[in-house]
Short mmCIF file of C-alpha atoms in Angstrom, two decimals:
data_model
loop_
_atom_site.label_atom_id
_atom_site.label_comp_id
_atom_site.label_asym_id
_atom_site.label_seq_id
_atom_site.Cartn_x
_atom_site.Cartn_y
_atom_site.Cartn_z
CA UNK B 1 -32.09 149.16 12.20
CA UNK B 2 -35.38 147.59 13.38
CA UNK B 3 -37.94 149.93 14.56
CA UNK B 4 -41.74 148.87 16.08
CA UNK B 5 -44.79 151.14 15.03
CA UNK B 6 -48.28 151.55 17.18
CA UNK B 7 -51.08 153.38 16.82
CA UNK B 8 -53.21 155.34 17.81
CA UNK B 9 -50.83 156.75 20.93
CA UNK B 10 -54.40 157.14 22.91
CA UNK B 11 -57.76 155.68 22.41
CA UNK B 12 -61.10 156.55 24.31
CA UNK B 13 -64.13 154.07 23.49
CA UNK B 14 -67.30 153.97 24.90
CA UNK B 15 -68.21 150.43 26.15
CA UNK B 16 -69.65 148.04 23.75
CA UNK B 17 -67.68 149.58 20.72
CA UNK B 18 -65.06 147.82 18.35
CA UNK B 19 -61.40 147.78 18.89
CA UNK B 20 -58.61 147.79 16.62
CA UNK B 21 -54.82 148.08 17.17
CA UNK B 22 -51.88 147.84 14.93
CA UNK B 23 -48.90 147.22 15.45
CA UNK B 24 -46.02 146.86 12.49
CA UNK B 25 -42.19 146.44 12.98
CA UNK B 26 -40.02 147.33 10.21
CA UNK B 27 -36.03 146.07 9.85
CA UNK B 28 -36.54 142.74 10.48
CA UNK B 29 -38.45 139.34 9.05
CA UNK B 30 -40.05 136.77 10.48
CA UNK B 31 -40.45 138.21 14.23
CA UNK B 32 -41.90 136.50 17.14
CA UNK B 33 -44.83 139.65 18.19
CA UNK B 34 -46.39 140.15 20.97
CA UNK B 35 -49.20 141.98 22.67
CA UNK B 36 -49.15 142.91 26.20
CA UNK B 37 -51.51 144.74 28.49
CA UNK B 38 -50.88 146.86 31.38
CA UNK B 39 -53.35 147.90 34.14
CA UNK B 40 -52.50 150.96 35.82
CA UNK B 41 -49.87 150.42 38.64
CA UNK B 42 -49.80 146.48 37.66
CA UNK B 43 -46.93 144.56 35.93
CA UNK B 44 -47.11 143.60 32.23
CA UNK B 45 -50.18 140.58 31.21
CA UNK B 46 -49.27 138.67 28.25
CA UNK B 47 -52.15 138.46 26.11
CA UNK B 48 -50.65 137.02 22.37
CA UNK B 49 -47.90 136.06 21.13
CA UNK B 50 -47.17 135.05 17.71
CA UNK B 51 -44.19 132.79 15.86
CA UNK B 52 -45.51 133.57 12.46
CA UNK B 53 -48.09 134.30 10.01
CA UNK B 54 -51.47 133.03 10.88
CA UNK B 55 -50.12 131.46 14.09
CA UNK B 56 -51.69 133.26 17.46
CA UNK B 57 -51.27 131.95 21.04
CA UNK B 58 -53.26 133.00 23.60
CA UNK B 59 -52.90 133.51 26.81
CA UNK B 60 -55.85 134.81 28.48
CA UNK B 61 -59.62 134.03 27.61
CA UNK B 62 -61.30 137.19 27.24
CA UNK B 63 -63.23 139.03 25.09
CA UNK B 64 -59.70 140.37 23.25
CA UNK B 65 -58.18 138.42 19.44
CA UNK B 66 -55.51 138.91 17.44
CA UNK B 67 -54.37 137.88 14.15
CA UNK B 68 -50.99 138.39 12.25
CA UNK B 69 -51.97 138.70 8.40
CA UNK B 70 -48.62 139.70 7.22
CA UNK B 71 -45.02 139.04 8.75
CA UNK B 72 -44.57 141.79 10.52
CA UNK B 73 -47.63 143.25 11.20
CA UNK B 74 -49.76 142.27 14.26
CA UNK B 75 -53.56 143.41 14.92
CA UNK B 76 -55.36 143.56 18.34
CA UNK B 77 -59.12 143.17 18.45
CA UNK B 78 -62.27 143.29 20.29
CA UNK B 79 -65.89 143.12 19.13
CA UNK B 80 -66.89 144.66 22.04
CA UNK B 81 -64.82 146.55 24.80
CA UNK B 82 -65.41 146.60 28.15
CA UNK B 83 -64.43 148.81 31.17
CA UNK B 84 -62.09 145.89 32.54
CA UNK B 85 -60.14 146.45 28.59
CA UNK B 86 -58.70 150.14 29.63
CA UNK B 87 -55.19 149.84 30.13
CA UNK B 88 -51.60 150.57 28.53
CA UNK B 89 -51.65 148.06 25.17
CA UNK B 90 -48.05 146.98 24.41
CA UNK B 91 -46.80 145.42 21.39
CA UNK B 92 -43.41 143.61 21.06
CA UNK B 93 -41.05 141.84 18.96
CA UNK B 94 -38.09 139.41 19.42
CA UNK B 95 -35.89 136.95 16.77
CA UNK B 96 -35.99 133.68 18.59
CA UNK B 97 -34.62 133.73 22.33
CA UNK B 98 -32.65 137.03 22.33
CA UNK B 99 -33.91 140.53 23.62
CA UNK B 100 -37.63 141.81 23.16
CA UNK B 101 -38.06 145.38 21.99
CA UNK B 102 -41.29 147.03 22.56
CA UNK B 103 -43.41 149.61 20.79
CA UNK B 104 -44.70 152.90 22.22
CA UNK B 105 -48.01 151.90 23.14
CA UNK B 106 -51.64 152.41 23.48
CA UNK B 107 -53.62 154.21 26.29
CA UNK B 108 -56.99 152.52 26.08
CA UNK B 109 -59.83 154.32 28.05
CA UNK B 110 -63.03 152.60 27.85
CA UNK B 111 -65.64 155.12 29.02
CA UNK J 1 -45.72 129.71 42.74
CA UNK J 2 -45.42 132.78 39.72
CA UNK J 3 -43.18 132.02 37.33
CA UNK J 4 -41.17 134.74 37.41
CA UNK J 5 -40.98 136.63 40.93
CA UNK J 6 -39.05 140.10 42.24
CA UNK J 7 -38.63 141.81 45.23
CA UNK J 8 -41.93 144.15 46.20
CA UNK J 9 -40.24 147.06 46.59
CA UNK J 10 -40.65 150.36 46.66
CA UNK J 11 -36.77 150.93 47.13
CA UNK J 12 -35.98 154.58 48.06
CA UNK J 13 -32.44 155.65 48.18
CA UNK J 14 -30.21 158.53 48.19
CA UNK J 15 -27.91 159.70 45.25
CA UNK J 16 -25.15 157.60 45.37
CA UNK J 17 -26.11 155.00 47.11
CA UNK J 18 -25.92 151.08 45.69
CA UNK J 19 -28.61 149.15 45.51
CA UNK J 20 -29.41 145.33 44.72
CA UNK J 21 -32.71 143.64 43.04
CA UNK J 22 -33.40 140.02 43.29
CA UNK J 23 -35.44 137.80 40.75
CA UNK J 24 -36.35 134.44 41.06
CA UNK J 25 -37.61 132.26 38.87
CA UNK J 26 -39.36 128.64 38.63
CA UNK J 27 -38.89 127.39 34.88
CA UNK J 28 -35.13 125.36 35.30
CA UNK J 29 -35.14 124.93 31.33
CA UNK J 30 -35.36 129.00 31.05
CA UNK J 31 -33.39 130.04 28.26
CA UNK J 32 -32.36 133.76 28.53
CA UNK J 33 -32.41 136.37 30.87
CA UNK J 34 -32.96 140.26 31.06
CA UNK J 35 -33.46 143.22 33.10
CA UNK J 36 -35.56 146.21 31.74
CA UNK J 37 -36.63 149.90 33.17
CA UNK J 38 -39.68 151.14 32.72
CA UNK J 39 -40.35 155.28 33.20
CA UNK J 40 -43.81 156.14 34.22
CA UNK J 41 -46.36 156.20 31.55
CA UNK J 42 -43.59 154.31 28.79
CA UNK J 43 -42.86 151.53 27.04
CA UNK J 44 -40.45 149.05 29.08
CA UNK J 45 -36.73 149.30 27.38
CA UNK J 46 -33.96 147.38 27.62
CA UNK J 47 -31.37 147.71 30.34
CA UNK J 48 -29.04 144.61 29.70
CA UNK J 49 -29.12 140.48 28.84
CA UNK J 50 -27.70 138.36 31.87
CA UNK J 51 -24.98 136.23 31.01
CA UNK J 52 -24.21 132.77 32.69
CA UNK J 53 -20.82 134.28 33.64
CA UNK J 54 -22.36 138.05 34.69
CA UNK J 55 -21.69 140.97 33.18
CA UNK J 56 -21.51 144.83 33.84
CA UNK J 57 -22.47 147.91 32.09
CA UNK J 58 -21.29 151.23 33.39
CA UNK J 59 -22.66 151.50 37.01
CA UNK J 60 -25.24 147.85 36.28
CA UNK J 61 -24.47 144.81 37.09
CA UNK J 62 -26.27 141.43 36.43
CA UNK J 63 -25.62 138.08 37.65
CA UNK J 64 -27.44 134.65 37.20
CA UNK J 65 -27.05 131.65 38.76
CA UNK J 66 -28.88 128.84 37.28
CA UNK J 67 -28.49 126.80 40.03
CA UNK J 68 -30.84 128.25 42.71
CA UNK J 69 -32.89 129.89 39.78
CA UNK J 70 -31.77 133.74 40.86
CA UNK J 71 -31.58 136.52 38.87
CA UNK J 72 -29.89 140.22 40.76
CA UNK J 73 -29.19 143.71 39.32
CA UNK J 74 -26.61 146.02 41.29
CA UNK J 75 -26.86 149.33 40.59
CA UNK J 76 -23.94 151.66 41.53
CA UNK J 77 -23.66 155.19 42.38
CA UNK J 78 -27.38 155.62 42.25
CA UNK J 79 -28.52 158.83 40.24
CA UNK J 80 -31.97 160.58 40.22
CA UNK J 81 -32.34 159.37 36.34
CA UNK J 82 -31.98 155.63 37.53
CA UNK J 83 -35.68 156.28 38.90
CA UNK J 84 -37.64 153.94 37.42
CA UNK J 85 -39.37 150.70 37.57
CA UNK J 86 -37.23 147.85 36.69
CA UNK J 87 -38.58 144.43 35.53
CA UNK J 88 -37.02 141.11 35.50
CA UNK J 89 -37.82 139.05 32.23
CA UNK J 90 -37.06 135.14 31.99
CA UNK J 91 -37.88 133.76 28.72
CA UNK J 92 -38.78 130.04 28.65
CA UNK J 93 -38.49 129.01 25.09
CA UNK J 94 -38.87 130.79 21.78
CA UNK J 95 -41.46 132.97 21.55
CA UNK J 96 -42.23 132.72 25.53
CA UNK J 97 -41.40 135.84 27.44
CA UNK J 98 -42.26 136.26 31.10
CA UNK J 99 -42.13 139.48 32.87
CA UNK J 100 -41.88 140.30 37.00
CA UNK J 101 -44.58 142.64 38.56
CA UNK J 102 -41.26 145.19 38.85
CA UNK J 103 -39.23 146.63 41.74
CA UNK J 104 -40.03 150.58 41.77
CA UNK J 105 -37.06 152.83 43.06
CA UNK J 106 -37.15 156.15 43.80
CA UNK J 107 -33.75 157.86 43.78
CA UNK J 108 -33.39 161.15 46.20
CA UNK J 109 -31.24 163.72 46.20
#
């Protein structure tokens, strides 16, 4: 069975610092990934998706990358965080059209 | 126009009662449709795929129709678990998911 790994669970970063998250999924090849951020009390922003290795769309300008070095691992980045970053960090996965399974999550505080 | 709209909400109902979310959405070349719940504080999970020709699950029941673009989820017999926020998601093509804000209900006792 296909399973969907994140980490950390919770995150607190001073403003101005580096982010990293990872995301892998396991069970499966050649996944469309996502990331997704959620604001408290808001609805789910698209912020990446990605049809395969190397290949990144991006939804939103913003201070926020990603990159996909291997097939089923997907990494969310910042240089430099900033308050407006905090929020619940969701990464996904899906085979073509059919249902989209999600990963636990991150909490992201930036302090 | 967003892409992919639901009702406000908040919804609060008894146990037991039925209750109906709406979607809408604007893309007419959508592919493939779903309903998810999301508890506070967790990741969304899927609650069921919408089929042209609806189909039901237990107490849920999804319809489409293509025509006007309109997505609905009945839930029956309400319980205090079915608390939840539930999200409509549309996707366009492969590799293009869009998500609702979310309907919140509260079930009561």
């Amino acid at each position: 069975s296909q399973t969907i790994h994140q980490w950390p669970a919770t995150l607190v970063q001073p403003v101005g610092s580096p982010l990293s998250l990872e995301c892998t999924v396991e069970g499966t090849s050649n996944p469309n990934l996502y990331w997704y951020r959620q604001a408290a009390g808001r609805g789910l922003q698209l912020l990446f998706y990605s049809v395969g290795i190397g290949q990144i769309s991006s939804e939103v300008p913003q201070n926020l990358s990603a990159s996909r070095p291997q097939d089923r691992q997907f990494i969310l980045s910042s240089k430099k965080l900033l308050l407006s970053d905090s929020g619940f960090y969701l990464c996904a996965w899906t085979r073509g059209a059919y249902e989209q399974y999600f990963g636990p999550g991150t909490r992201l505080t930036v302090t | 126009r967003k892409e992919v709209e639901q009702d406000p909400g908040p919804f609060n109902v008894p146990e037991g009662a039925t209750v109906a979310f709406n979607c809408t959405y604007s893309n007419s070349a959508s592919q493939s449709f779903f309903w998810y719940r999301q508890d506070c504080r967790k990741e969304p999970k899927l609650l069921m795929s919408v089929y042209s020709s609806g189909n039901e699950d237990g107490r849920f029941t999804a319809q489409l129709n293509r025509a006007s673009q309109y997505i609905s989820l009945l839930i029956r017999d309400s319980k205090l678990s079915d608390s939840a926020t539930y999200l409509c998601v549309v996707n366009i093509w492969e590799g293009d998911m869009r998500f609702g804000a979310g309907t919140r209900l509260t079930v009561k006792p």
